[in-house]
PDB file of C-alpha atoms and ligand atoms in Angstrom:
ATOM      1  CA  MET J 389     215.494  70.678 158.136  1.00 58.00           C
ATOM      2  CA  PRO J 390     213.721  67.921 159.751  1.00 66.00           C
ATOM      3  CA  HIS J 391     211.305  66.078 157.531  1.00 79.00           C
ATOM      4  CA  LYS J 392     207.673  65.347 157.900  1.00 82.00           C
ATOM      5  CA  PRO J 393     207.200  61.842 159.682  1.00 91.00           C
ATOM      6  CA  PHE J 394     207.682  59.060 157.415  1.00 96.00           C
ATOM      7  CA  LYS J 395     204.883  57.498 155.226  1.00 97.00           C
ATOM      8  CA  ALA J 396     204.756  54.035 154.059  1.00 98.00           C
ATOM      9  CA  VAL J 397     203.569  52.931 150.864  1.00 98.00           C
ATOM     10  CA  ILE J 398     202.799  48.770 149.993  1.00 97.00           C
ATOM     11  CA  PRO J 399     202.562  47.780 146.757  1.00 95.00           C
ATOM     12  CA  ALA J 400     199.502  45.231 146.232  1.00 93.00           C
ATOM     13  CA  ALA J 401     198.532  45.559 142.761  1.00 88.00           C
ATOM     14  CA  GLY J 402     200.366  42.571 141.275  1.00 84.00           C
ATOM     15  CA  LEU J 403     198.402  39.654 139.494  1.00 84.00           C
ATOM     16  CA  GLY J 404     199.443  36.754 142.072  1.00 85.00           C
ATOM     17  CA  THR J 405     198.976  34.626 139.301  1.00 90.00           C
ATOM     18  CA  ARG J 406     201.025  31.681 141.220  1.00 92.00           C
ATOM     19  CA  PHE J 407     198.191  31.461 143.700  1.00 94.00           C
ATOM     20  CA  LEU J 408     195.806  30.852 140.998  1.00 95.00           C
ATOM     21  CA  PRO J 409     192.873  30.204 141.831  1.00 95.00           C
ATOM     22  CA  ALA J 410     193.023  31.370 145.204  1.00 93.00           C
ATOM     23  CA  THR J 411     193.752  34.703 143.929  1.00 91.00           C
ATOM     24  CA  LYS J 412     191.443  34.982 141.229  1.00 91.00           C
ATOM     25  CA  ALA J 413     188.873  37.109 143.264  1.00 90.00           C
ATOM     26  CA  MET J 414     191.004  38.311 145.989  1.00 90.00           C
ATOM     27  CA  PRO J 415     195.002  40.236 145.941  1.00 90.00           C
ATOM     28  CA  LYS J 416     197.379  38.014 147.051  1.00 91.00           C
ATOM     29  CA  GLU J 417     198.170  40.131 149.990  1.00 93.00           C
ATOM     30  CA  MET J 418     194.906  39.107 151.337  1.00 93.00           C
ATOM     31  CA  LEU J 419     196.080  35.039 151.296  1.00 94.00           C
ATOM     32  CA  PRO J 420     196.357  34.331 155.076  1.00 96.00           C
ATOM     33  CA  VAL J 421     199.404  33.513 156.759  1.00 96.00           C
ATOM     34  CA  VAL J 422     197.953  31.383 159.770  1.00 96.00           C
ATOM     35  CA  ASP J 423     195.120  33.350 160.677  1.00 95.00           C
ATOM     36  CA  LYS J 424     196.378  37.068 159.160  1.00 95.00           C
ATOM     37  CA  PRO J 425     196.208  38.188 155.555  1.00 95.00           C
ATOM     38  CA  ALA J 426     199.937  38.984 154.560  1.00 95.00           C
ATOM     39  CA  ILE J 427     199.688  42.417 154.195  1.00 95.00           C
ATOM     40  CA  GLN J 428     198.048  43.194 158.200  1.00 96.00           C
ATOM     41  CA  TYR J 429     201.644  41.773 159.034  1.00 96.00           C
ATOM     42  CA  VAL J 430     203.110  44.447 157.124  1.00 97.00           C
ATOM     43  CA  VAL J 431     200.984  47.158 158.075  1.00 97.00           C
ATOM     44  CA  GLU J 432     201.648  45.819 161.566  1.00 96.00           C
ATOM     45  CA  GLU J 433     205.613  46.041 161.161  1.00 97.00           C
ATOM     46  CA  ALA J 434     205.161  49.977 159.757  1.00 97.00           C
ATOM     47  CA  THR J 435     203.114  50.810 162.901  1.00 96.00           C
ATOM     48  CA  ALA J 436     205.813  49.180 165.151  1.00 96.00           C
ATOM     49  CA  ALA J 437     208.368  51.796 163.390  1.00 96.00           C
ATOM     50  CA  GLY J 438     206.147  54.422 164.204  1.00 96.00           C
ATOM     51  CA  ILE J 439     204.473  54.855 160.785  1.00 97.00           C
ATOM     52  CA  ASP J 440     200.853  55.384 161.028  1.00 94.00           C
ATOM     53  CA  ASP J 441     200.378  56.601 157.126  1.00 97.00           C
ATOM     54  CA  VAL J 442     200.154  53.788 155.102  1.00 97.00           C
ATOM     55  CA  LEU J 443     199.348  53.678 151.213  1.00 97.00           C
ATOM     56  CA  ILE J 444     198.291  50.542 149.521  1.00 96.00           C
ATOM     57  CA  ILE J 445     198.833  50.828 145.448  1.00 96.00           C
ATOM     58  CA  ILE J 446     196.009  48.496 144.594  1.00 93.00           C
ATOM     59  CA  GLY J 447     194.956  46.754 141.303  1.00 88.00           C
ATOM     60  CA  ARG J 448     191.932  44.933 140.489  1.00 77.00           C
ATOM     61  CA  ASN J 449     189.951  43.301 143.428  1.00 73.00           C
ATOM     62  CA  LYS J 450     190.370  46.313 145.605  1.00 76.00           C
ATOM     63  CA  ASN J 451     187.296  45.595 147.866  1.00 83.00           C
ATOM     64  CA  ASN J 452     188.746  42.907 149.671  1.00 87.00           C
ATOM     65  CA  LEU J 453     191.799  45.100 150.789  1.00 90.00           C
ATOM     66  CA  SER J 454     190.143  48.281 152.007  1.00 89.00           C
ATOM     67  CA  ASN J 455     187.117  46.253 153.529  1.00 91.00           C
ATOM     68  CA  HIS J 456     189.928  44.271 155.811  1.00 93.00           C
ATOM     69  CA  PHE J 457     190.899  47.715 156.860  1.00 92.00           C
ATOM     70  CA  ASP J 458     187.512  48.877 157.644  1.00 87.00           C
ATOM     71  CA  SER J 459     184.976  48.054 160.358  1.00 88.00           C
ATOM     72  CA  VAL J 460     182.290  45.703 160.324  1.00 89.00           C
ATOM     73  CA  PRO J 461     179.626  47.135 162.561  1.00 91.00           C
ATOM     74  CA  GLU J 462     177.290  43.908 162.169  1.00 91.00           C
ATOM     75  CA  LEU J 463     180.332  41.241 163.119  1.00 92.00           C
ATOM     76  CA  GLU J 464     181.496  43.733 165.813  1.00 92.00           C
ATOM     77  CA  ASN J 465     177.727  44.112 167.192  1.00 93.00           C
ATOM     78  CA  ASN J 466     177.033  40.289 166.979  1.00 93.00           C
ATOM     79  CA  LEU J 467     180.375  39.437 168.795  1.00 93.00           C
ATOM     80  CA  ARG J 468     179.693  42.337 171.430  1.00 93.00           C
ATOM     81  CA  LYS J 469     176.454  40.580 172.151  1.00 94.00           C
ATOM     82  CA  LYS J 470     177.982  37.518 172.596  1.00 93.00           C
ATOM     83  CA  GLY J 471     180.875  39.072 175.230  1.00 93.00           C
ATOM     84  CA  ASP J 472     183.106  37.629 172.675  1.00 93.00           C
ATOM     85  CA  GLU J 473     186.261  40.252 173.916  1.00 92.00           C
ATOM     86  CA  ASP J 474     188.630  38.034 172.197  1.00 91.00           C
ATOM     87  CA  LYS J 475     187.481  37.856 168.812  1.00 91.00           C
ATOM     88  CA  LEU J 476     185.943  41.354 168.962  1.00 92.00           C
ATOM     89  CA  ALA J 477     189.742  42.720 169.547  1.00 91.00           C
ATOM     90  CA  LYS J 478     190.952  40.950 166.383  1.00 90.00           C
ATOM     91  CA  VAL J 479     188.327  42.230 164.100  1.00 90.00           C
ATOM     92  CA  GLN J 480     189.026  45.740 165.481  1.00 90.00           C
ATOM     93  CA  GLN J 481     192.708  45.355 165.262  1.00 86.00           C
ATOM     94  CA  SER J 482     193.264  45.897 161.261  1.00 87.00           C
ATOM     95  CA  SER J 483     190.658  48.771 161.360  1.00 86.00           C
ATOM     96  CA  ASP J 484     192.335  50.529 164.239  1.00 86.00           C
ATOM     97  CA  LEU J 485     196.021  50.004 163.030  1.00 87.00           C
ATOM     98  CA  ALA J 486     196.779  52.949 161.063  1.00 90.00           C
ATOM     99  CA  ASP J 487     195.446  55.718 158.534  1.00 94.00           C
ATOM    100  CA  ILE J 488     195.070  53.752 155.255  1.00 95.00           C
ATOM    101  CA  HIS J 489     194.543  55.235 151.789  1.00 95.00           C
ATOM    102  CA  PHE J 490     194.655  53.155 148.440  1.00 95.00           C
ATOM    103  CA  VAL J 491     195.346  54.352 144.940  1.00 95.00           C
ATOM    104  CA  ARG J 492     195.201  52.279 142.042  1.00 93.00           C
ATOM    105  CA  GLN J 493     198.080  51.546 139.942  1.00 92.00           C
ATOM    106  CA  GLY J 494     195.863  51.128 136.691  1.00 88.00           C
ATOM    107  CA  GLU J 495     198.137  49.045 133.969  1.00 87.00           C
ATOM    108  CA  PRO J 496     200.511  46.748 135.885  1.00 85.00           C
ATOM    109  CA  LYS J 497     203.655  48.274 134.575  1.00 92.00           C
ATOM    110  CA  GLY J 498     206.041  46.948 137.603  1.00 94.00           C
ATOM    111  CA  LEU J 499     207.695  47.969 140.861  1.00 96.00           C
ATOM    112  CA  GLY J 500     208.795  51.255 139.821  1.00 97.00           C
ATOM    113  CA  HIS J 501     205.781  52.602 138.356  1.00 96.00           C
ATOM    114  CA  ALA J 502     203.686  51.014 141.583  1.00 96.00           C
ATOM    115  CA  VAL J 503     205.875  53.175 143.652  1.00 97.00           C
ATOM    116  CA  LEU J 504     205.604  56.284 141.188  1.00 97.00           C
ATOM    117  CA  ARG J 505     201.840  56.119 141.828  1.00 96.00           C
ATOM    118  CA  ALA J 506     202.751  56.864 145.569  1.00 97.00           C
ATOM    119  CA  ARG J 507     203.658  60.743 144.507  1.00 97.00           C
ATOM    120  CA  ALA J 508     200.898  62.774 144.830  1.00 97.00           C
ATOM    121  CA  HIS J 509     200.369  61.213 148.589  1.00 97.00           C
ATOM    122  CA  VAL J 510     204.210  61.140 149.808  1.00 96.00           C
ATOM    123  CA  GLY J 511     204.865  64.291 148.234  1.00 94.00           C
ATOM    124  CA  ASP J 512     208.544  65.537 148.920  1.00 92.00           C
ATOM    125  CA  HIS J 513     209.640  63.430 151.907  1.00 93.00           C
ATOM    126  CA  PRO J 514     211.365  60.167 152.518  1.00 96.00           C
ATOM    127  CA  PHE J 515     209.141  57.573 152.586  1.00 98.00           C
ATOM    128  CA  ALA J 516     209.205  53.740 153.428  1.00 98.00           C
ATOM    129  CA  VAL J 517     208.050  50.812 150.780  1.00 98.00           C
ATOM    130  CA  MET J 518     207.221  47.388 151.844  1.00 98.00           C
ATOM    131  CA  LEU J 519     206.410  44.587 149.801  1.00 96.00           C
ATOM    132  CA  GLY J 520     204.046  42.076 150.908  1.00 89.00           C
ATOM    133  CA  ASP J 521     205.811  38.925 149.640  1.00 89.00           C
ATOM    134  CA  ASP J 522     208.552  39.290 152.659  1.00 93.00           C
ATOM    135  CA  LEU J 523     207.517  39.399 156.063  1.00 95.00           C
ATOM    136  CA  ILE J 524     209.687  40.211 158.697  1.00 96.00           C
ATOM    137  CA  ASP J 525     209.246  38.861 162.273  1.00 94.00           C
ATOM    138  CA  GLU J 526     208.431  41.128 164.818  1.00 92.00           C
ATOM    139  CA  ARG J 527     211.207  40.381 167.091  1.00 92.00           C
ATOM    140  CA  ASP J 528     213.613  41.682 164.761  1.00 93.00           C
ATOM    141  CA  PRO J 529     213.334  45.356 163.883  1.00 91.00           C
ATOM    142  CA  LEU J 530     214.448  45.868 160.459  1.00 97.00           C
ATOM    143  CA  LEU J 531     212.287  48.829 159.329  1.00 97.00           C
ATOM    144  CA  THR J 532     213.157  50.875 162.434  1.00 97.00           C
ATOM    145  CA  THR J 533     216.950  50.440 161.865  1.00 97.00           C
ATOM    146  CA  MET J 534     216.479  51.519 158.369  1.00 97.00           C
ATOM    147  CA  LEU J 535     214.541  54.330 158.959  1.00 97.00           C
ATOM    148  CA  SER J 536     217.257  55.926 161.613  1.00 95.00           C
ATOM    149  CA  GLU J 537     219.910  54.905 159.099  1.00 96.00           C
ATOM    150  CA  TYR J 538     218.226  57.669 156.507  1.00 96.00           C
ATOM    151  CA  ASP J 539     217.822  60.390 159.295  1.00 95.00           C
ATOM    152  CA  LYS J 540     221.740  59.693 160.002  1.00 95.00           C
ATOM    153  CA  ARG J 541     222.997  59.682 156.060  1.00 95.00           C
ATOM    154  CA  GLY J 542     219.977  61.625 154.823  1.00 94.00           C
ATOM    155  CA  ALA J 543     220.118  59.081 151.952  1.00 96.00           C
ATOM    156  CA  THR J 544     218.153  56.238 150.490  1.00 97.00           C
ATOM    157  CA  VAL J 545     218.244  52.637 152.735  1.00 98.00           C
ATOM    158  CA  ILE J 546     217.601  49.123 151.231  1.00 98.00           C
ATOM    159  CA  ALA J 547     217.352  46.095 153.040  1.00 98.00           C
ATOM    160  CA  LEU J 548     219.797  43.374 151.932  1.00 98.00           C
ATOM    161  CA  MET J 549     220.023  39.994 152.872  1.00 97.00           C
ATOM    162  CA  GLU J 550     222.648  37.157 151.988  1.00 97.00           C
ATOM    163  CA  VAL J 551     221.017  34.479 149.716  1.00 96.00           C
ATOM    164  CA  ASP J 552     222.019  31.332 148.304  1.00 95.00           C
ATOM    165  CA  PRO J 553     223.501  31.677 144.959  1.00 95.00           C
ATOM    166  CA  GLU J 554     221.227  29.329 143.393  1.00 95.00           C
ATOM    167  CA  HIS J 555     218.280  31.970 144.347  1.00 94.00           C
ATOM    168  CA  ILE J 556     220.146  34.962 143.491  1.00 97.00           C
ATOM    169  CA  HIS J 557     218.572  35.337 140.175  1.00 96.00           C
ATOM    170  CA  LEU J 558     215.137  36.146 141.856  1.00 94.00           C
ATOM    171  CA  TYR J 559     216.678  39.344 143.169  1.00 96.00           C
ATOM    172  CA  GLY J 560     217.497  42.460 142.803  1.00 97.00           C
ATOM    173  CA  VAL J 561     221.497  42.321 143.434  1.00 98.00           C
ATOM    174  CA  ALA J 562     223.982  44.983 145.184  1.00 98.00           C
ATOM    175  CA  THR J 563     227.533  45.663 144.645  1.00 97.00           C
ATOM    176  CA  VAL J 564     228.770  47.377 147.962  1.00 97.00           C
ATOM    177  CA  GLU J 565     231.357  48.838 150.113  1.00 96.00           C
ATOM    178  CA  ALA J 566     232.018  48.619 153.802  1.00 96.00           C
ATOM    179  CA  THR J 567     230.981  51.694 155.739  1.00 96.00           C
ATOM    180  CA  ASP J 568     231.982  52.375 159.711  1.00 93.00           C
ATOM    181  CA  THR J 569     228.994  51.023 160.777  1.00 94.00           C
ATOM    182  CA  ASP J 570     228.718  46.811 161.334  1.00 93.00           C
ATOM    183  CA  ASP J 571     225.932  45.872 158.761  1.00 95.00           C
ATOM    184  CA  VAL J 572     225.778  48.778 156.950  1.00 97.00           C
ATOM    185  CA  VAL J 573     226.999  49.026 153.708  1.00 97.00           C
ATOM    186  CA  ARG J 574     227.186  51.970 151.016  1.00 97.00           C
ATOM    187  CA  VAL J 575     225.543  50.576 147.491  1.00 97.00           C
ATOM    188  CA  THR J 576     227.574  51.287 144.494  1.00 96.00           C
ATOM    189  CA  GLY J 577     225.659  49.115 142.002  1.00 96.00           C
ATOM    190  CA  LEU J 578     222.283  47.445 141.701  1.00 97.00           C
ATOM    191  CA  VAL J 579     220.996  45.030 139.641  1.00 97.00           C
ATOM    192  CA  GLU J 580     217.632  43.665 138.582  1.00 97.00           C
ATOM    193  CA  LYS J 581     217.568  39.637 138.717  1.00 97.00           C
ATOM    194  CA  PRO J 582     220.913  38.735 137.254  1.00 97.00           C
ATOM    195  CA  LYS J 583     221.960  35.108 136.317  1.00 96.00           C
ATOM    196  CA  ARG J 584     223.652  33.577 138.828  1.00 96.00           C
ATOM    197  CA  GLU J 585     227.035  33.706 136.983  1.00 96.00           C
ATOM    198  CA  ASP J 586     226.428  37.822 136.669  1.00 95.00           C
ATOM    199  CA  ALA J 587     225.617  38.077 139.981  1.00 96.00           C
ATOM    200  CA  PRO J 588     227.833  41.182 141.720  1.00 95.00           C
ATOM    201  CA  SER J 589     227.502  39.461 144.934  1.00 96.00           C
ATOM    202  CA  ASN J 590     225.174  37.316 147.046  1.00 96.00           C
ATOM    203  CA  LEU J 591     223.270  40.548 148.786  1.00 98.00           C
ATOM    204  CA  ALA J 592     219.306  40.373 147.608  1.00 98.00           C
ATOM    205  CA  ILE J 593     217.370  42.965 148.134  1.00 98.00           C
ATOM    206  CA  ILE J 594     214.794  42.443 150.096  1.00 96.00           C
ATOM    207  CA  GLY J 595     211.469  44.097 150.253  1.00 95.00           C
ATOM    208  CA  ARG J 596     212.251  47.242 152.506  1.00 98.00           C
ATOM    209  CA  TYR J 597     213.361  50.319 151.145  1.00 98.00           C
ATOM    210  CA  VAL J 598     213.383  53.928 152.646  1.00 98.00           C
ATOM    211  CA  LEU J 599     213.485  56.311 149.517  1.00 97.00           C
ATOM    212  CA  ASP J 600     214.460  59.544 149.397  1.00 94.00           C
ATOM    213  CA  PRO J 601     211.844  61.601 147.377  1.00 94.00           C
ATOM    214  CA  SER J 602     214.374  61.889 144.480  1.00 94.00           C
ATOM    215  CA  VAL J 603     213.546  58.931 143.173  1.00 96.00           C
ATOM    216  CA  PHE J 604     210.261  60.212 141.550  1.00 97.00           C
ATOM    217  CA  ASP J 605     211.959  61.907 139.580  1.00 96.00           C
ATOM    218  CA  ILE J 606     213.996  59.448 138.090  1.00 96.00           C
ATOM    219  CA  LEU J 607     211.323  57.016 137.988  1.00 97.00           C
ATOM    220  CA  GLU J 608     209.575  59.589 135.811  1.00 96.00           C
ATOM    221  CA  ARG J 609     212.169  58.672 133.252  1.00 97.00           C
ATOM    222  CA  THR J 610     213.012  55.356 134.387  1.00 96.00           C
ATOM    223  CA  GLU J 611     212.505  53.105 131.276  1.00 96.00           C
ATOM    224  CA  PRO J 612     211.187  49.467 131.124  1.00 95.00           C
ATOM    225  CA  GLY J 613     213.750  47.473 132.343  1.00 95.00           C
ATOM    226  CA  LYS J 614     213.952  43.293 133.148  1.00 95.00           C
ATOM    227  CA  GLY J 615     210.979  41.473 132.225  1.00 93.00           C
ATOM    228  CA  GLY J 616     209.413  44.781 130.224  1.00 95.00           C
ATOM    229  CA  GLU J 617     208.758  46.241 133.603  1.00 96.00           C
ATOM    230  CA  ILE J 618     209.841  49.445 135.040  1.00 97.00           C
ATOM    231  CA  GLN J 619     212.051  48.173 137.718  1.00 97.00           C
ATOM    232  CA  LEU J 620     212.613  50.069 141.088  1.00 98.00           C
ATOM    233  CA  THR J 621     216.155  48.441 141.009  1.00 98.00           C
ATOM    234  CA  ASP J 622     217.059  50.415 137.713  1.00 98.00           C
ATOM    235  CA  ALA J 623     215.896  53.690 139.412  1.00 98.00           C
ATOM    236  CA  LEU J 624     218.119  52.970 142.594  1.00 98.00           C
ATOM    237  CA  GLU J 625     221.042  52.040 140.524  1.00 97.00           C
ATOM    238  CA  GLU J 626     220.846  55.543 139.013  1.00 96.00           C
ATOM    239  CA  LEU J 627     220.738  57.327 142.308  1.00 96.00           C
ATOM    240  CA  ALA J 628     223.437  55.092 143.542  1.00 95.00           C
ATOM    241  CA  ALA J 629     225.782  55.831 140.862  1.00 94.00           C
ATOM    242  CA  ASP J 630     225.131  59.629 140.898  1.00 92.00           C
ATOM    243  CA  PRO J 631     228.405  61.164 142.554  1.00 89.00           C
ATOM    244  CA  GLU J 632     226.640  64.325 143.210  1.00 90.00           C
ATOM    245  CA  GLY J 633     223.580  62.712 145.219  1.00 89.00           C
ATOM    246  CA  PRO J 634     223.819  61.384 148.688  1.00 92.00           C
ATOM    247  CA  GLY J 635     224.107  57.681 147.467  1.00 94.00           C
ATOM    248  CA  VAL J 636     222.307  54.832 148.551  1.00 97.00           C
ATOM    249  CA  TYR J 637     223.091  52.442 151.522  1.00 98.00           C
ATOM    250  CA  GLY J 638     222.051  48.851 152.689  1.00 98.00           C
ATOM    251  CA  VAL J 639     221.092  47.154 155.966  1.00 98.00           C
ATOM    252  CA  VAL J 640     222.260  44.143 155.811  1.00 98.00           C
ATOM    253  CA  PHE J 641     219.483  41.999 157.769  1.00 98.00           C
ATOM    254  CA  ARG J 642     220.472  38.875 159.896  1.00 96.00           C
ATOM    255  CA  GLY J 643     217.176  38.549 161.543  1.00 95.00           C
ATOM    256  CA  ARG J 644     214.247  36.046 160.637  1.00 94.00           C
ATOM    257  CA  ARG J 645     212.436  36.693 157.506  1.00 95.00           C
ATOM    258  CA  TYR J 646     209.216  34.624 155.798  1.00 92.00           C
ATOM    259  CA  ASP J 647     209.225  34.396 152.343  1.00 89.00           C
ATOM    260  CA  THR J 648     205.356  34.395 150.707  1.00 91.00           C
ATOM    261  CA  GLY J 649     206.320  34.786 147.372  1.00 87.00           C
ATOM    262  CA  ASP J 650     205.679  31.325 146.042  1.00 89.00           C
ATOM    263  CA  ARG J 651     203.935  28.552 147.221  1.00 94.00           C
ATOM    264  CA  VAL J 652     206.527  26.405 148.866  1.00 93.00           C
ATOM    265  CA  ASP J 653     207.698  29.171 150.522  1.00 91.00           C
ATOM    266  CA  TYR J 654     204.778  30.596 151.507  1.00 94.00           C
ATOM    267  CA  ILE J 655     203.699  27.248 153.180  1.00 95.00           C
ATOM    268  CA  LYS J 656     207.195  27.175 155.016  1.00 93.00           C
ATOM    269  CA  ALA J 657     206.092  30.493 156.362  1.00 93.00           C
ATOM    270  CA  ILE J 658     203.096  29.618 157.589  1.00 96.00           C
ATOM    271  CA  VAL J 659     204.759  26.218 159.170  1.00 94.00           C
ATOM    272  CA  GLN J 660     207.361  28.652 161.118  1.00 93.00           C
ATOM    273  CA  LEU J 661     205.051  31.046 162.123  1.00 94.00           C
ATOM    274  CA  ALA J 662     202.661  28.706 163.522  1.00 95.00           C
ATOM    275  CA  ALA J 663     205.238  26.582 165.468  1.00 94.00           C
ATOM    276  CA  ASP J 664     206.553  29.791 167.045  1.00 93.00           C
ATOM    277  CA  ARG J 665     203.098  30.963 168.307  1.00 94.00           C
ATOM    278  CA  GLU J 666     202.447  30.263 171.990  1.00 95.00           C
ATOM    279  CA  ASP J 667     198.519  29.120 171.031  1.00 94.00           C
ATOM    280  CA  LEU J 668     199.104  27.329 168.171  1.00 96.00           C
ATOM    281  CA  GLY J 669     202.886  25.963 168.640  1.00 96.00           C
ATOM    282  CA  PRO J 670     202.589  23.453 171.463  1.00 96.00           C
ATOM    283  CA  ASP J 671     199.827  21.030 169.397  1.00 95.00           C
ATOM    284  CA  LEU J 672     201.740  21.729 166.354  1.00 95.00           C
ATOM    285  CA  ARG J 673     205.504  21.248 167.260  1.00 94.00           C
ATOM    286  CA  PRO J 674     205.013  17.442 168.307  1.00 94.00           C
ATOM    287  CA  TRP J 675     202.525  16.708 165.590  1.00 95.00           C
ATOM    288  CA  PHE J 676     205.178  18.182 162.975  1.00 92.00           C
ATOM    289  CA  LYS J 677     207.874  15.652 164.806  1.00 92.00           C
ATOM    290  CA  GLU J 678     205.727  12.558 163.878  1.00 94.00           C
ATOM    291  CA  PHE J 679     204.532  13.862 160.102  1.00 93.00           C
ATOM    292  CA  ALA J 680     208.199  14.408 159.089  1.00 91.00           C
ATOM    293  CA  ALA J 681     209.171  10.653 160.484  1.00 94.00           C
ATOM    294  CA  THR J 682     206.781   9.377 158.100  1.00 94.00           C
ATOM    295  CA  LEU J 683     208.375  11.103 155.047  1.00 88.00           C
TER     296      LEU J 683
HETATM  297  C1  LIG M1299     210.933  42.728 143.567  1.00 92.76           C
HETATM  298  C2  LIG M1299     212.274  43.473 143.198  1.00 92.76           C
HETATM  299  C3  LIG M1299     213.539  42.479 143.359  1.00 92.76           C
HETATM  300  C4  LIG M1299     213.840  42.437 145.130  1.00 92.76           C
HETATM  301  C5  LIG M1299     212.241  41.586 145.230  1.00 92.76           C
HETATM  302  C6  LIG M1299     212.210  41.278 147.008  1.00 92.76           C
HETATM  303  O1  LIG M1299     211.031  41.662 142.933  1.00 92.76           O
HETATM  304  O2  LIG M1299     211.900  44.030 141.984  1.00 92.76           O
HETATM  305  O3  LIG M1299     214.485  43.537 143.113  1.00 92.76           O
HETATM  306  O4  LIG M1299     214.758  41.399 145.100  1.00 92.76           O
HETATM  307  O5  LIG M1299     210.915  42.250 144.925  1.00 92.76           O
HETATM  308  O6  LIG M1299     211.289  40.327 147.115  1.00 92.76           O
HETATM  309  P1  LIG M1299     209.801  40.619 142.884  1.00 92.76           P
HETATM  310  O7  LIG M1299     209.657  39.652 143.910  1.00 92.76           O
HETATM  311  O8  LIG M1299     208.398  41.439 143.165  1.00 92.76           O
HETATM  312  O9  LIG M1299     209.707  40.114 141.357  1.00 92.76           O
END
């Protein structure tokens, strides 16, 4: 039986302590990447893949997030009166994107716990989980590939990327086997944030998942793992290890990904994206070269 259209779930309830004081009164997902909050890129990625129902799991400071996806009549009227259609379109873009819902995580008990909060909204249907720390370039449509792999295999699909061994301890890491499709692998094991010497491969989970709803039952009983948190990786390891189940597959992504998870990567992401933009790149690129020469 065909499943209902995919919904997307975006966990945005982290404390964002790496970006204090900017995140004192604002979720880190609202930090601007060039001129858009990080979370808007993620919602746009979902809609580009055909998803128009998005659930955001929120922590404190909910208002910033919900206001961003709401209309602002005062500002819109002001821009309309001035005839500034260009800015008006920018304001309206985020409120017209998708049907956005919010649910509170309550206590921040980890990514697995955040995903479990989506159960009532998602129901018994497959769904996408998208983490705001990873931005995927719109020219490299990863999520679309993952959704069609889900439909082909009827099994959970995660996004994997080769990373330098020195960074592997920051990620969930997969043990994999080849399939008959290039860059699609079967995941046989997963471990959350191993030490470099214990990592089973250099294939890291990047923040895109298409999950079978059977993950909810597993998450209900998943004990706290790494860092004392309920880890999504641990629940997926159980799905991958179940010989009776459909298993877990990985799509190996070789496109452009921008990490906004810590300050250095965040600055790099802004520089890369701005340099590529038609409206900003021509002014910025020569300046980057001059600036680099002074270092
Ligand atoms: C989370 C996941 C981890 C994954 C990473 C991708 O970790 O727990 O498995 O590799 O996202 O960004 P976090 O970065 O939230 O600590």
